[in-house]
Each structure stands twice: as structure tokens, then as C-alpha cells.
Short mmCIF file of N, CA and C in Angstrom, two decimals:
data_model
loop_
_atom_site.label_atom_id
_atom_site.label_comp_id
_atom_site.label_asym_id
_atom_site.label_seq_id
_atom_site.Cartn_x
_atom_site.Cartn_y
_atom_site.Cartn_z
N UNK X 81 54.17 30.65 137.83
CA UNK X 81 54.54 32.71 138.05
C UNK X 81 55.58 32.68 137.04
N UNK X 82 55.15 33.68 135.97
CA UNK X 82 56.17 34.16 135.18
C UNK X 82 57.35 34.82 136.26
N UNK X 83 58.12 34.78 134.86
CA UNK X 83 59.34 35.46 134.97
C UNK X 83 59.50 36.97 134.93
N UNK X 84 60.20 37.61 135.64
CA UNK X 84 60.22 39.45 135.44
C UNK X 84 61.28 40.16 135.12
N UNK X 85 60.96 40.36 133.57
CA UNK X 85 62.53 40.73 133.05
C UNK X 85 62.10 41.90 132.64
N UNK X 86 63.60 42.87 133.15
CA UNK X 86 63.51 44.53 133.09
C UNK X 86 64.64 43.81 131.94
N UNK X 87 64.28 45.12 130.68
CA UNK X 87 65.11 45.06 129.45
C UNK X 87 65.53 46.50 129.97
N UNK X 88 66.75 46.83 129.50
CA UNK X 88 67.13 47.85 129.64
C UNK X 88 68.18 47.90 128.52
N UNK X 89 67.58 48.88 127.81
CA UNK X 89 68.78 49.23 126.68
C UNK X 89 69.90 50.38 126.53
N UNK X 90 71.31 50.98 126.97
CA UNK X 90 71.47 52.09 126.62
C UNK X 90 71.91 52.25 125.87
N UNK X 91 71.85 51.73 124.53
CA UNK X 91 73.02 51.97 123.43
C UNK X 91 71.92 53.15 122.49
N UNK X 92 72.58 54.46 122.40
CA UNK X 92 72.40 55.53 121.76
C UNK X 92 71.64 54.67 119.95
N UNK X 93 71.92 54.54 120.02
CA UNK X 93 71.44 54.14 118.19
C UNK X 93 70.31 53.06 119.22
N UNK X 94 69.58 53.13 117.93
CA UNK X 94 68.10 52.38 117.65
C UNK X 94 68.21 50.97 117.14
N UNK X 95 68.63 51.52 115.99
CA UNK X 95 68.96 50.76 115.16
C UNK X 95 70.58 50.10 114.69
N UNK X 96 70.53 48.86 114.23
CA UNK X 96 72.18 48.58 113.73
C UNK X 96 72.83 48.84 115.55
N UNK X 97 71.74 48.57 116.37
CA UNK X 97 73.19 48.22 117.97
C UNK X 97 73.26 46.73 117.90
N UNK X 98 75.01 46.34 118.14
CA UNK X 98 74.93 45.18 118.69
C UNK X 98 74.36 44.65 119.83
N UNK X 99 74.22 46.15 121.05
CA UNK X 99 73.92 45.30 122.70
C UNK X 99 72.33 45.54 122.25
N UNK X 100 71.61 46.13 121.68
CA UNK X 100 69.74 46.07 121.11
C UNK X 100 70.30 44.33 120.95
N UNK X 101 71.07 44.32 119.89
CA UNK X 101 70.28 41.99 119.20
C UNK X 101 70.79 41.70 120.21
N UNK X 102 72.04 41.52 120.93
CA UNK X 102 72.35 40.57 122.59
C UNK X 102 70.73 40.46 123.03
N UNK X 103 70.26 41.88 123.83
CA UNK X 103 69.42 41.36 124.33
C UNK X 103 68.51 41.10 123.73
N UNK X 104 68.35 41.28 122.38
CA UNK X 104 66.95 40.81 121.97
C UNK X 104 67.24 39.56 121.89
N UNK X 105 67.98 38.67 122.05
CA UNK X 105 68.72 37.64 121.80
C UNK X 105 68.02 36.99 123.02
N UNK X 106 69.22 37.06 124.51
CA UNK X 106 68.66 37.09 125.79
C UNK X 106 67.01 36.90 126.56
N UNK X 107 66.35 37.69 125.57
CA UNK X 107 64.98 38.06 125.79
C UNK X 107 64.73 36.62 125.07
N UNK X 108 65.08 36.79 123.90
CA UNK X 108 64.40 35.53 123.71
C UNK X 108 63.99 34.32 123.96
N UNK X 109 66.08 33.88 124.78
CA UNK X 109 66.01 32.78 125.67
C UNK X 109 64.61 32.72 126.84
N UNK X 110 64.33 33.56 127.63
CA UNK X 110 63.38 33.45 128.51
C UNK X 110 62.14 33.12 127.46
N UNK X 111 62.29 33.95 126.65
CA UNK X 111 60.45 33.94 126.65
C UNK X 111 60.60 32.22 125.88
N UNK X 112 61.55 31.68 125.28
CA UNK X 112 61.35 30.38 125.01
C UNK X 112 61.59 29.18 126.18
N UNK X 113 62.25 29.91 126.96
CA UNK X 113 62.05 29.08 128.03
C UNK X 113 60.96 28.54 129.50
N UNK X 114 60.12 29.60 128.61
CA UNK X 114 58.20 29.73 129.78
C UNK X 114 58.01 31.22 129.54
N UNK X 115 57.09 31.03 130.76
CA UNK X 115 56.60 32.27 130.87
C UNK X 115 57.33 33.46 130.99
N UNK X 116 57.37 34.56 130.46
CA UNK X 116 58.09 35.65 130.84
C UNK X 116 57.26 37.03 130.60
N UNK X 117 57.49 37.73 131.81
CA UNK X 117 56.89 39.51 131.68
C UNK X 117 58.16 40.42 131.47
N UNK X 118 58.24 41.36 130.08
CA UNK X 118 59.36 41.38 130.09
C UNK X 118 58.60 43.44 129.95
N UNK X 119 59.63 44.07 130.73
CA UNK X 119 59.25 45.36 130.68
C UNK X 119 60.52 46.54 129.99
N UNK X 120 60.23 47.20 129.57
CA UNK X 120 61.90 47.49 128.81
C UNK X 120 61.59 49.35 129.06
N UNK X 121 62.80 49.68 129.11
CA UNK X 121 63.40 50.57 129.17
C UNK X 121 64.32 50.99 128.85
N UNK X 122 63.76 51.56 127.51
CA UNK X 122 64.83 52.02 126.11
C UNK X 122 65.41 53.80 127.59
N UNK X 123 66.80 53.75 126.75
CA UNK X 123 67.35 54.84 127.23
C UNK X 123 67.95 55.73 126.49
N UNK X 124 68.00 55.42 125.13
CA UNK X 124 67.78 56.36 123.60
C UNK X 124 66.81 57.28 124.27
N UNK X 125 65.90 57.00 125.09
CA UNK X 125 64.43 58.12 125.60
C UNK X 125 65.11 59.11 126.82
N UNK X 126 65.76 59.88 126.82
CA UNK X 126 67.14 60.05 127.65
C UNK X 126 66.42 60.50 128.92
N UNK X 127 67.23 60.08 129.96
CA UNK X 127 66.61 60.72 131.73
C UNK X 127 67.05 62.40 131.47
N UNK X 128 66.30 62.51 132.47
CA UNK X 128 66.75 63.76 133.34
C UNK X 128 68.12 63.26 134.25
N UNK X 129 68.56 64.33 133.88
CA UNK X 129 69.81 64.67 134.80
C UNK X 129 70.17 65.37 136.54
N UNK X 130 70.60 65.18 137.02
CA UNK X 130 70.10 65.13 138.41
C UNK X 130 70.06 67.11 138.79
N UNK X 131 69.02 67.16 139.01
CA UNK X 131 69.32 69.05 139.29
C UNK X 131 68.81 69.32 141.49
N UNK X 132 69.53 70.29 141.64
CA UNK X 132 69.29 70.82 143.31
C UNK X 132 68.25 70.54 143.60
N UNK X 133 66.89 71.04 143.05
CA UNK X 133 65.56 70.81 142.54
C UNK X 133 65.81 69.01 143.59
N UNK X 134 66.24 68.26 142.91
CA UNK X 134 66.39 67.14 142.58
C UNK X 134 67.00 66.16 143.90
N UNK X 135 68.31 66.80 144.04
CA UNK X 135 68.81 66.18 145.06
C UNK X 135 67.72 67.19 146.61
N UNK X 136 67.71 67.95 146.15
CA UNK X 136 66.60 68.62 147.80
C UNK X 136 65.06 67.66 148.50
N UNK X 137 64.56 67.39 147.45
CA UNK X 137 63.15 66.53 147.44
C UNK X 137 64.41 64.86 147.60
N UNK X 138 64.63 64.68 147.13
CA UNK X 138 65.92 63.29 147.70
C UNK X 138 65.94 63.35 149.73
N UNK X 139 66.61 64.59 149.56
CA UNK X 139 67.16 64.04 150.96
C UNK X 139 65.69 64.93 151.81
N UNK X 140 64.70 65.35 151.40
CA UNK X 140 63.67 65.45 152.74
C UNK X 140 63.01 64.54 152.62
N UNK X 141 62.99 64.11 154.27
CA UNK X 141 62.11 62.97 154.56
C UNK X 141 60.65 63.16 154.24
N UNK X 142 60.70 61.86 153.84
CA UNK X 142 59.15 61.51 152.76
C UNK X 142 57.72 62.23 153.52
N UNK X 143 57.77 61.82 154.81
CA UNK X 143 56.58 62.66 155.53
C UNK X 143 56.22 64.17 155.39
N UNK X 144 57.69 64.85 154.85
CA UNK X 144 57.78 66.07 154.64
C UNK X 144 58.23 67.29 153.76
N UNK X 145 58.11 65.83 152.56
CA UNK X 145 58.37 66.63 151.28
C UNK X 145 56.99 67.00 150.41
N UNK X 146 56.96 68.21 149.83
CA UNK X 146 55.48 68.57 149.17
C UNK X 146 55.47 67.90 148.27
N UNK X 147 54.35 68.83 147.38
CA UNK X 147 53.51 67.86 146.51
C UNK X 147 54.66 67.75 145.36
N UNK X 148 54.83 69.06 144.97
CA UNK X 148 56.20 69.52 144.00
C UNK X 148 57.50 68.46 144.28
N UNK X 149 58.22 68.35 145.80
CA UNK X 149 58.90 67.35 145.64
C UNK X 149 58.71 65.85 145.59
N UNK X 150 57.42 65.24 145.77
CA UNK X 150 57.25 64.14 145.37
C UNK X 150 56.87 63.97 143.87
N UNK X 151 57.21 65.09 143.65
CA UNK X 151 56.80 65.05 141.67
C UNK X 151 57.53 64.85 140.79
N UNK X 152 58.79 65.74 141.34
CA UNK X 152 60.12 65.65 141.27
C UNK X 152 60.99 64.55 141.43
N UNK X 153 61.14 63.74 141.75
CA UNK X 153 61.35 62.24 142.56
C UNK X 153 60.33 60.99 141.98
N UNK X 154 59.29 61.50 141.54
CA UNK X 154 57.76 60.83 140.28
C UNK X 154 58.45 59.78 139.60
N UNK X 155 59.71 59.99 138.77
CA UNK X 155 60.11 58.83 137.55
C UNK X 155 61.49 58.29 137.92
N UNK X 156 62.34 58.94 139.02
CA UNK X 156 63.06 58.15 139.72
C UNK X 156 62.46 57.16 140.98
N UNK X 157 61.17 56.81 141.40
CA UNK X 157 60.39 55.80 142.26
C UNK X 157 59.79 55.42 140.72
N UNK X 158 59.39 55.54 139.84
CA UNK X 158 59.36 54.20 138.76
C UNK X 158 60.33 53.89 138.85
N UNK X 159 61.77 54.75 138.62
CA UNK X 159 62.38 53.18 138.21
C UNK X 159 62.95 52.23 138.91
N UNK X 160 62.88 52.94 139.64
CA UNK X 160 62.60 51.85 141.29
C UNK X 160 62.49 50.92 140.98
N UNK X 161 60.45 50.92 140.99
CA UNK X 161 59.61 49.95 141.47
C UNK X 161 59.60 48.91 139.88
N UNK X 162 60.39 49.76 138.90
CA UNK X 162 60.89 48.42 137.73
C UNK X 162 61.45 47.81 138.55
N UNK X 163 62.57 48.37 138.68
CA UNK X 163 63.56 47.46 139.56
C UNK X 163 63.74 46.31 140.27
N UNK X 164 62.22 46.57 141.46
CA UNK X 164 61.80 45.76 142.38
C UNK X 164 60.53 44.99 141.89
N UNK X 165 60.17 45.32 140.54
CA UNK X 165 58.49 44.30 140.74
C UNK X 165 60.16 43.13 139.30
N UNK X 166 60.85 43.34 139.11
CA UNK X 166 61.81 42.33 138.48
C UNK X 166 62.76 41.06 138.69
N UNK X 167 62.94 39.62 138.45
CA UNK X 167 63.69 39.21 138.58
C UNK X 167 64.58 38.88 138.01
N UNK X 168 64.84 39.38 137.03
CA UNK X 168 66.15 39.81 136.46
C UNK X 168 66.28 40.73 135.34
N UNK X 169 67.51 41.32 135.24
CA UNK X 169 67.67 42.92 134.68
C UNK X 169 68.26 41.88 133.27
N UNK X 170 68.06 42.68 132.29
CA UNK X 170 68.98 42.49 130.97
C UNK X 170 69.60 43.62 130.68
N UNK X 171 70.25 43.88 130.62
CA UNK X 171 71.10 45.59 130.15
C UNK X 171 72.01 45.19 128.88
N UNK X 172 71.71 45.76 128.06
CA UNK X 172 72.82 46.10 127.15
C UNK X 172 73.07 46.84 126.57
N UNK X 173 74.73 47.20 127.22
CA UNK X 173 75.81 48.00 127.96
C UNK X 173 76.78 48.26 126.87
N UNK X 174 76.23 49.74 125.75
CA UNK X 174 77.59 49.67 124.54
C UNK X 174 78.52 50.24 125.57
N UNK X 175 79.55 50.28 125.67
CA UNK X 175 80.91 50.62 125.99
C UNK X 175 81.53 52.20 125.17
N UNK X 176 81.38 53.53 125.61
CA UNK X 176 81.75 54.83 124.99
C UNK X 176 82.90 55.39 125.44
N UNK X 177 83.87 55.91 124.62
CA UNK X 177 84.92 55.99 125.17
C UNK X 177 85.31 55.70 126.73
N UNK X 178 85.59 54.81 126.89
CA UNK X 178 85.94 53.90 127.94
C UNK X 178 85.09 53.53 129.00
N UNK X 179 83.64 53.75 128.99
CA UNK X 179 82.79 54.05 130.50
C UNK X 179 81.20 54.09 129.88
N UNK X 180 80.54 53.99 130.93
CA UNK X 180 79.43 53.53 130.12
C UNK X 180 78.67 54.44 130.51
N UNK X 181 77.69 54.90 128.84
CA UNK X 181 77.11 55.70 128.03
C UNK X 181 76.36 56.54 129.52
N UNK X 182 76.53 58.20 129.44
CA UNK X 182 75.93 58.68 129.99
C UNK X 182 74.70 59.08 130.26
N UNK X 183 73.87 58.12 129.43
CA UNK X 183 72.41 57.56 129.76
C UNK X 183 71.71 56.97 130.04
N UNK X 184 73.12 56.12 130.78
CA UNK X 184 72.87 54.64 131.23
C UNK X 184 73.64 55.20 132.88
N UNK X 185 74.56 55.96 132.60
CA UNK X 185 74.87 57.28 134.22
C UNK X 185 73.72 58.05 135.27
N UNK X 186 72.68 58.69 134.10
CA UNK X 186 71.50 59.35 134.54
C UNK X 186 70.52 57.94 134.87
N UNK X 187 70.29 56.88 134.90
CA UNK X 187 69.59 56.15 135.22
C UNK X 187 69.88 55.79 136.63
N UNK X 188 71.57 55.14 136.87
CA UNK X 188 72.10 54.77 137.77
C UNK X 188 71.48 56.24 138.99
N UNK X 189 71.95 57.29 138.38
CA UNK X 189 71.57 58.42 139.55
C UNK X 189 70.31 58.08 139.85
N UNK X 190 69.72 57.60 139.40
CA UNK X 190 68.50 58.37 140.15
C UNK X 190 67.33 57.25 140.48
N UNK X 191 68.25 55.57 140.49
CA UNK X 191 68.21 54.72 140.92
C UNK X 191 68.40 54.50 142.58
N UNK X 192 69.69 54.88 142.60
CA UNK X 192 70.77 54.52 143.80
C UNK X 192 70.34 55.71 144.65
N UNK X 193 69.46 55.15 145.63
CA UNK X 193 68.78 56.37 146.62
C UNK X 193 68.84 56.07 147.50
N UNK X 194 69.71 56.42 148.87
CA UNK X 194 69.70 56.15 150.32
C UNK X 194 68.67 56.17 150.93
N UNK X 195 68.21 55.16 151.61
CA UNK X 195 67.45 54.60 152.64
C UNK X 195 65.95 53.73 151.49
N UNK X 196 66.75 54.09 150.17
CA UNK X 196 65.81 54.13 148.86
C UNK X 196 65.96 52.17 148.20
N UNK X 197 67.27 51.96 147.93
CA UNK X 197 67.69 50.98 146.72
C UNK X 197 68.84 50.87 147.94
N UNK X 198 69.42 51.30 149.31
CA UNK X 198 70.59 50.97 149.89
C UNK X 198 70.47 51.47 150.90
N UNK X 199 71.62 51.19 151.80
CA UNK X 199 71.00 51.99 153.00
C UNK X 199 72.72 52.27 154.13
N UNK X 200 73.39 52.46 154.41
CA UNK X 200 74.36 53.03 155.54
C UNK X 200 73.85 51.92 156.46
N UNK X 201 74.86 51.08 156.90
CA UNK X 201 75.05 50.39 158.33
C UNK X 201 76.52 50.37 158.92
N UNK X 202 76.41 49.64 160.07
CA UNK X 202 77.66 50.18 160.81
C UNK X 202 78.59 49.53 160.38
N UNK X 203 78.46 48.27 159.38
CA UNK X 203 79.63 47.51 157.99
C UNK X 203 80.02 47.99 157.11
N UNK X 204 79.15 49.53 156.74
CA UNK X 204 78.72 49.64 155.23
C UNK X 204 77.82 49.58 154.57
N UNK X 205 78.07 50.69 153.32
CA UNK X 205 76.52 49.99 152.83
C UNK X 205 75.54 48.46 152.51
N UNK X 206 74.51 49.26 152.35
CA UNK X 206 73.78 47.34 152.08
C UNK X 206 72.23 47.43 151.03
N UNK X 207 72.84 46.77 149.38
CA UNK X 207 72.00 46.76 148.96
C UNK X 207 70.30 46.83 149.44
N UNK X 208 69.30 47.11 148.91
CA UNK X 208 68.64 46.65 149.90
C UNK X 208 66.93 46.04 148.41
N UNK X 209 67.68 45.35 147.25
CA UNK X 209 67.29 45.26 146.29
C UNK X 209 67.88 43.90 146.00
N UNK X 210 67.71 42.90 146.81
CA UNK X 210 68.30 41.70 146.88
C UNK X 210 67.67 39.90 146.21
N UNK X 211 68.46 39.68 145.90
CA UNK X 211 66.91 38.20 145.43
C UNK X 211 67.09 38.48 143.68
N UNK X 212 67.85 38.95 143.16
CA UNK X 212 67.45 39.54 141.91
C UNK X 212 69.19 39.50 140.80
N UNK X 213 68.67 38.56 139.94
CA UNK X 213 70.07 38.67 138.54
C UNK X 213 69.91 39.58 137.92
N UNK X 214 70.94 39.57 137.44
CA UNK X 214 71.97 40.85 135.93
C UNK X 214 72.25 39.63 134.88
N UNK X 215 71.77 40.21 133.53
CA UNK X 215 72.78 39.51 131.96
C UNK X 215 73.03 40.62 131.75
N UNK X 216 74.70 41.14 131.82
CA UNK X 216 74.74 42.22 130.99
C UNK X 216 75.48 41.66 129.39
N UNK X 217 74.36 43.00 128.77
CA UNK X 217 75.48 42.19 127.39
C UNK X 217 76.34 43.06 126.64
N UNK X 218 77.90 43.07 127.17
CA UNK X 218 78.46 44.92 126.79
C UNK X 218 79.27 43.95 125.17
N UNK X 219 79.43 45.07 124.73
CA UNK X 219 79.28 45.66 123.37
C UNK X 219 80.64 46.96 123.29
N UNK X 220 81.43 46.58 123.12
CA UNK X 220 83.10 47.84 121.93
C UNK X 220 83.11 47.76 120.80
N UNK X 221 83.81 48.71 120.32
CA UNK X 221 84.66 49.12 119.27
C UNK X 221 85.85 48.17 119.81
N UNK X 222 86.89 48.99 120.99
CA UNK X 222 88.20 48.69 121.08
C UNK X 222 88.42 48.22 122.07
N UNK X 223 87.82 48.47 122.57
CA UNK X 223 88.01 48.33 124.42
C UNK X 223 87.67 47.28 124.77
N UNK X 224 88.42 46.20 125.10
CA UNK X 224 88.74 44.78 125.75
C UNK X 224 87.62 44.85 127.48
N UNK X 225 87.13 44.12 127.27
CA UNK X 225 86.39 43.79 128.61
C UNK X 225 87.33 42.71 129.83
N UNK X 226 87.13 43.81 130.72
CA UNK X 226 88.61 43.24 131.55
C UNK X 226 88.89 43.98 131.44
N UNK X 227 90.28 44.42 130.74
CA UNK X 227 91.84 45.14 130.35
C UNK X 227 91.16 46.96 131.70
N UNK X 228 92.53 47.30 131.05
CA UNK X 228 93.31 48.16 132.11
C UNK X 228 92.34 49.40 131.64
N UNK X 229 91.56 49.67 130.34
CA UNK X 229 91.25 50.95 129.77
C UNK X 229 90.07 50.87 130.13
N UNK X 230 89.20 49.33 130.36
CA UNK X 230 87.61 48.86 130.70
C UNK X 230 87.06 49.69 131.78
N UNK X 231 86.71 50.71 131.50
CA UNK X 231 86.34 51.50 133.06
C UNK X 231 83.92 51.21 133.09
N UNK X 232 83.39 51.05 132.32
CA UNK X 232 81.98 50.17 132.44
C UNK X 232 82.25 49.02 133.09
N UNK X 233 82.42 48.05 132.53
CA UNK X 233 81.81 46.66 133.21
C UNK X 233 82.17 46.57 134.76
N UNK X 234 83.98 46.68 135.10
CA UNK X 234 83.46 47.31 137.22
C UNK X 234 82.33 48.13 137.33
N UNK X 235 82.23 49.15 136.89
CA UNK X 235 81.88 50.45 137.00
C UNK X 235 80.05 49.67 137.60
N UNK X 236 79.59 49.16 136.73
CA UNK X 236 78.12 48.29 136.30
C UNK X 236 77.82 47.54 137.47
N UNK X 237 78.91 46.77 137.52
CA UNK X 237 78.99 46.14 138.96
C UNK X 237 79.41 45.85 139.94
N UNK X 238 79.84 47.58 140.39
CA UNK X 238 79.86 47.60 141.50
C UNK X 238 78.99 48.57 141.85
N UNK X 239 77.75 49.20 140.85
CA UNK X 239 77.13 49.52 141.17
C UNK X 239 75.36 48.73 141.40
N UNK X 240 75.37 47.69 140.32
CA UNK X 240 74.53 47.04 140.79
C UNK X 240 74.95 46.13 142.21
N UNK X 241 75.71 45.70 142.61
CA UNK X 241 75.95 44.92 143.80
C UNK X 241 75.76 45.55 144.88
N UNK X 242 76.03 47.30 144.79
CA UNK X 242 75.55 48.33 145.89
C UNK X 242 74.35 48.76 146.05
N UNK X 243 73.31 47.83 145.47
CA UNK X 243 72.05 48.04 145.28
C UNK X 243 71.40 46.98 144.95
N UNK X 244 72.15 45.84 145.50
CA UNK X 244 71.94 44.24 146.53
C UNK X 244 71.84 43.23 145.27
N UNK X 245 72.10 43.72 143.89
CA UNK X 245 72.65 42.92 143.10
C UNK X 245 73.77 42.49 143.06
N UNK X 246 74.05 41.07 143.35
CA UNK X 246 75.58 40.90 143.35
C UNK X 246 75.81 39.52 142.44
N UNK X 247 74.23 39.07 141.51
CA UNK X 247 74.49 37.57 140.89
C UNK X 247 74.77 38.51 139.05
N UNK X 248 75.47 38.91 138.57
CA UNK X 248 75.83 39.53 137.31
C UNK X 248 76.90 38.97 136.34
N UNK X 249 75.92 38.38 135.31
CA UNK X 249 76.87 37.60 134.48
C UNK X 249 77.64 38.83 133.16
N UNK X 250 78.03 38.68 132.43
CA UNK X 250 78.69 39.45 131.33
C UNK X 250 78.52 38.98 130.09
N UNK X 251 77.75 39.58 128.69
CA UNK X 251 77.70 38.72 127.91
C UNK X 251 79.11 39.64 127.07
N UNK X 252 80.02 39.29 126.45
CA UNK X 252 81.13 39.99 126.02
C UNK X 252 81.16 40.33 123.92
N UNK X 253 80.48 41.27 123.67
CA UNK X 253 80.97 41.72 122.60
C UNK X 253 82.00 42.67 122.17
N UNK X 254 83.24 42.43 122.81
CA UNK X 254 83.81 43.45 122.65
C UNK X 254 85.06 43.43 121.75
N UNK X 255 85.86 44.54 121.76
CA UNK X 255 86.93 44.16 120.65
C UNK X 255 86.43 44.38 119.02
N UNK X 256 84.38 44.91 119.09
CA UNK X 256 84.47 44.52 117.49
C UNK X 256 85.37 44.99 116.21
N UNK X 257 86.10 46.04 116.55
CA UNK X 257 86.77 46.96 115.84
C UNK X 257 87.76 46.06 115.16
N UNK X 258 88.20 44.67 115.81
CA UNK X 258 89.31 44.09 116.00
C UNK X 258 88.69 42.64 114.61
N UNK X 259 87.51 42.39 115.57
CA UNK X 259 87.63 40.60 114.69
C UNK X 259 85.83 41.37 115.17
N UNK X 260 84.89 41.03 114.56
CA UNK X 260 83.75 41.92 114.03
C UNK X 260 83.49 40.19 114.63
N UNK X 261 83.20 39.23 113.09
CA UNK X 261 82.79 38.34 112.89
C UNK X 261 82.62 37.04 114.32
N UNK X 262 83.89 37.25 113.95
CA UNK X 262 84.27 35.69 115.59
C UNK X 262 83.81 36.33 116.63
N UNK X 263 84.15 37.73 116.92
CA UNK X 263 83.52 38.92 118.46
C UNK X 263 81.79 38.07 118.47
N UNK X 264 81.12 38.66 117.53
CA UNK X 264 80.06 38.32 117.29
C UNK X 264 79.43 36.60 117.58
N UNK X 265 80.32 35.40 117.19
CA UNK X 265 80.10 34.20 116.88
C UNK X 265 79.73 34.08 118.25
N UNK X 266 81.12 33.87 118.95
CA UNK X 266 81.54 34.15 120.44
C UNK X 266 80.78 34.66 121.40
N UNK X 267 80.06 36.02 121.27
CA UNK X 267 78.78 36.36 122.06
C UNK X 267 77.34 35.95 121.98
N UNK X 268 77.50 35.47 120.65
CA UNK X 268 75.44 35.03 120.88
C UNK X 268 75.83 33.09 121.12
N UNK X 269 77.01 32.63 121.08
CA UNK X 269 77.22 31.65 121.47
C UNK X 269 77.31 31.47 122.80
N UNK X 270 77.83 32.46 123.73
CA UNK X 270 77.27 32.49 124.85
C UNK X 270 75.98 33.28 125.41
N UNK X 271 75.04 33.94 124.32
CA UNK X 271 73.75 33.65 125.46
C UNK X 271 72.90 32.11 125.16
N UNK X 272 73.61 31.81 124.17
CA UNK X 272 72.88 30.41 123.81
C UNK X 272 73.42 29.59 124.89
N UNK X 273 74.31 29.71 126.00
CA UNK X 273 74.68 28.80 126.31
C UNK X 273 74.29 29.46 128.37
N UNK X 274 73.63 30.55 127.94
CA UNK X 274 73.17 31.36 129.25
C UNK X 274 72.35 30.44 130.61
N UNK X 275 72.79 30.49 131.46
CA UNK X 275 72.02 29.88 132.40
C UNK X 275 70.29 31.08 132.76
N UNK X 276 69.00 29.94 131.89
CA UNK X 276 68.31 31.13 131.93
C UNK X 276 67.22 31.00 133.28
N UNK X 277 66.92 29.21 134.04
CA UNK X 277 66.16 28.69 135.01
C UNK X 277 66.52 29.31 135.94
N UNK X 278 65.26 30.02 136.59
CA UNK X 278 65.66 30.76 138.35
C UNK X 278 66.30 30.02 139.07
#
């Protein structure tokens, strides 16, 4: 059985992106390790933001949705199907202004759906997309990962856990403006030692 990998690139840069380069290296590790099928979702091709029509369609019971409402949710359904089909999510995440890129937040808003990717229970929310791993390649100019000004990595860990993906590993290429050479060497070494086998 092939390993199904969902690759997500959140950088606005399509060339010269550190997070994309790290994603390339992570994907290469999977492909070298064995049979791998990669689905790519490039958020430089922007996703739509939520609208009143989208929210109305989402909160209308499936059996009661009009064809127009179903069409409104079609992209969201596709994005969720991409996650469902994946064994591993490989996410390239730059930190912009201390948080995640707006393009990534748009992806989150489209995939975090009550009754579809999570549900509420008597003991709190339960993620429905379980049994998956995530590897997140983080790049930043000056924000140190895990510091008080890093509002990106805690967010992505929480969001992934919220929809059921609690096995999350980070590769850090942070503070690139401080010492790019050492940071890149450390990040690439971390990629080389990632546990790839399922």
C-alpha cells in the first residue's frame, strides 16, 4: 500500500521559499523510503474567504441543502476529502507577522466543520480525522519557534488536534535573519532524521 501524503504549501513565494524547499526535502524522504502518492495543495493559489452564504450552507442540514448550497460547499468538501485520503500531511508554514499566513487560515476555515471534521460531545470537541500524522516545516525571519511571539505553531498544533491529528512534528527554520546558514543546516539535518516509516 502506498503512503498517501497531502502536501500543503502556505508560502506566498513560489520561488526562493525556505518552507517549500523543506517540503521538497521531506517529500523526497517519503519517496525514497517507498511507494508514495502525493497530493499537492498550493495556497499561493488563494482560497476564498468565508461568506454569509457559505456559513448558511454549512449550517443547513445535508438533506435540506439546495443545489446552490451544495455547490457553495464543494471546495470545502474537496479540501476535506484530501485530508481524509492522506496518511500524512506535510505542511510548509512560513510565519508572517508572528502568525500563520492568511492563506493558511482560509484553508483552516474551510476544513474545520462541525459534524464533518469534528463534533461536540459531552466531554468537549472530538476530532474526526484520526489516525494521521503531520510534519510541519516552519520558516521565519525573526520569530523564534515556541517563543512568546510565536502565534503560529501553537495555532497549527491546536487546529490539527481539533480535527483529530495529534501526531504533529515540527521542523524549524526559524530566525533566518539572525543566522541563515546555521538555521538551514539545522533544519535540513532535522529532515534527514525524520521518522518516515509508518
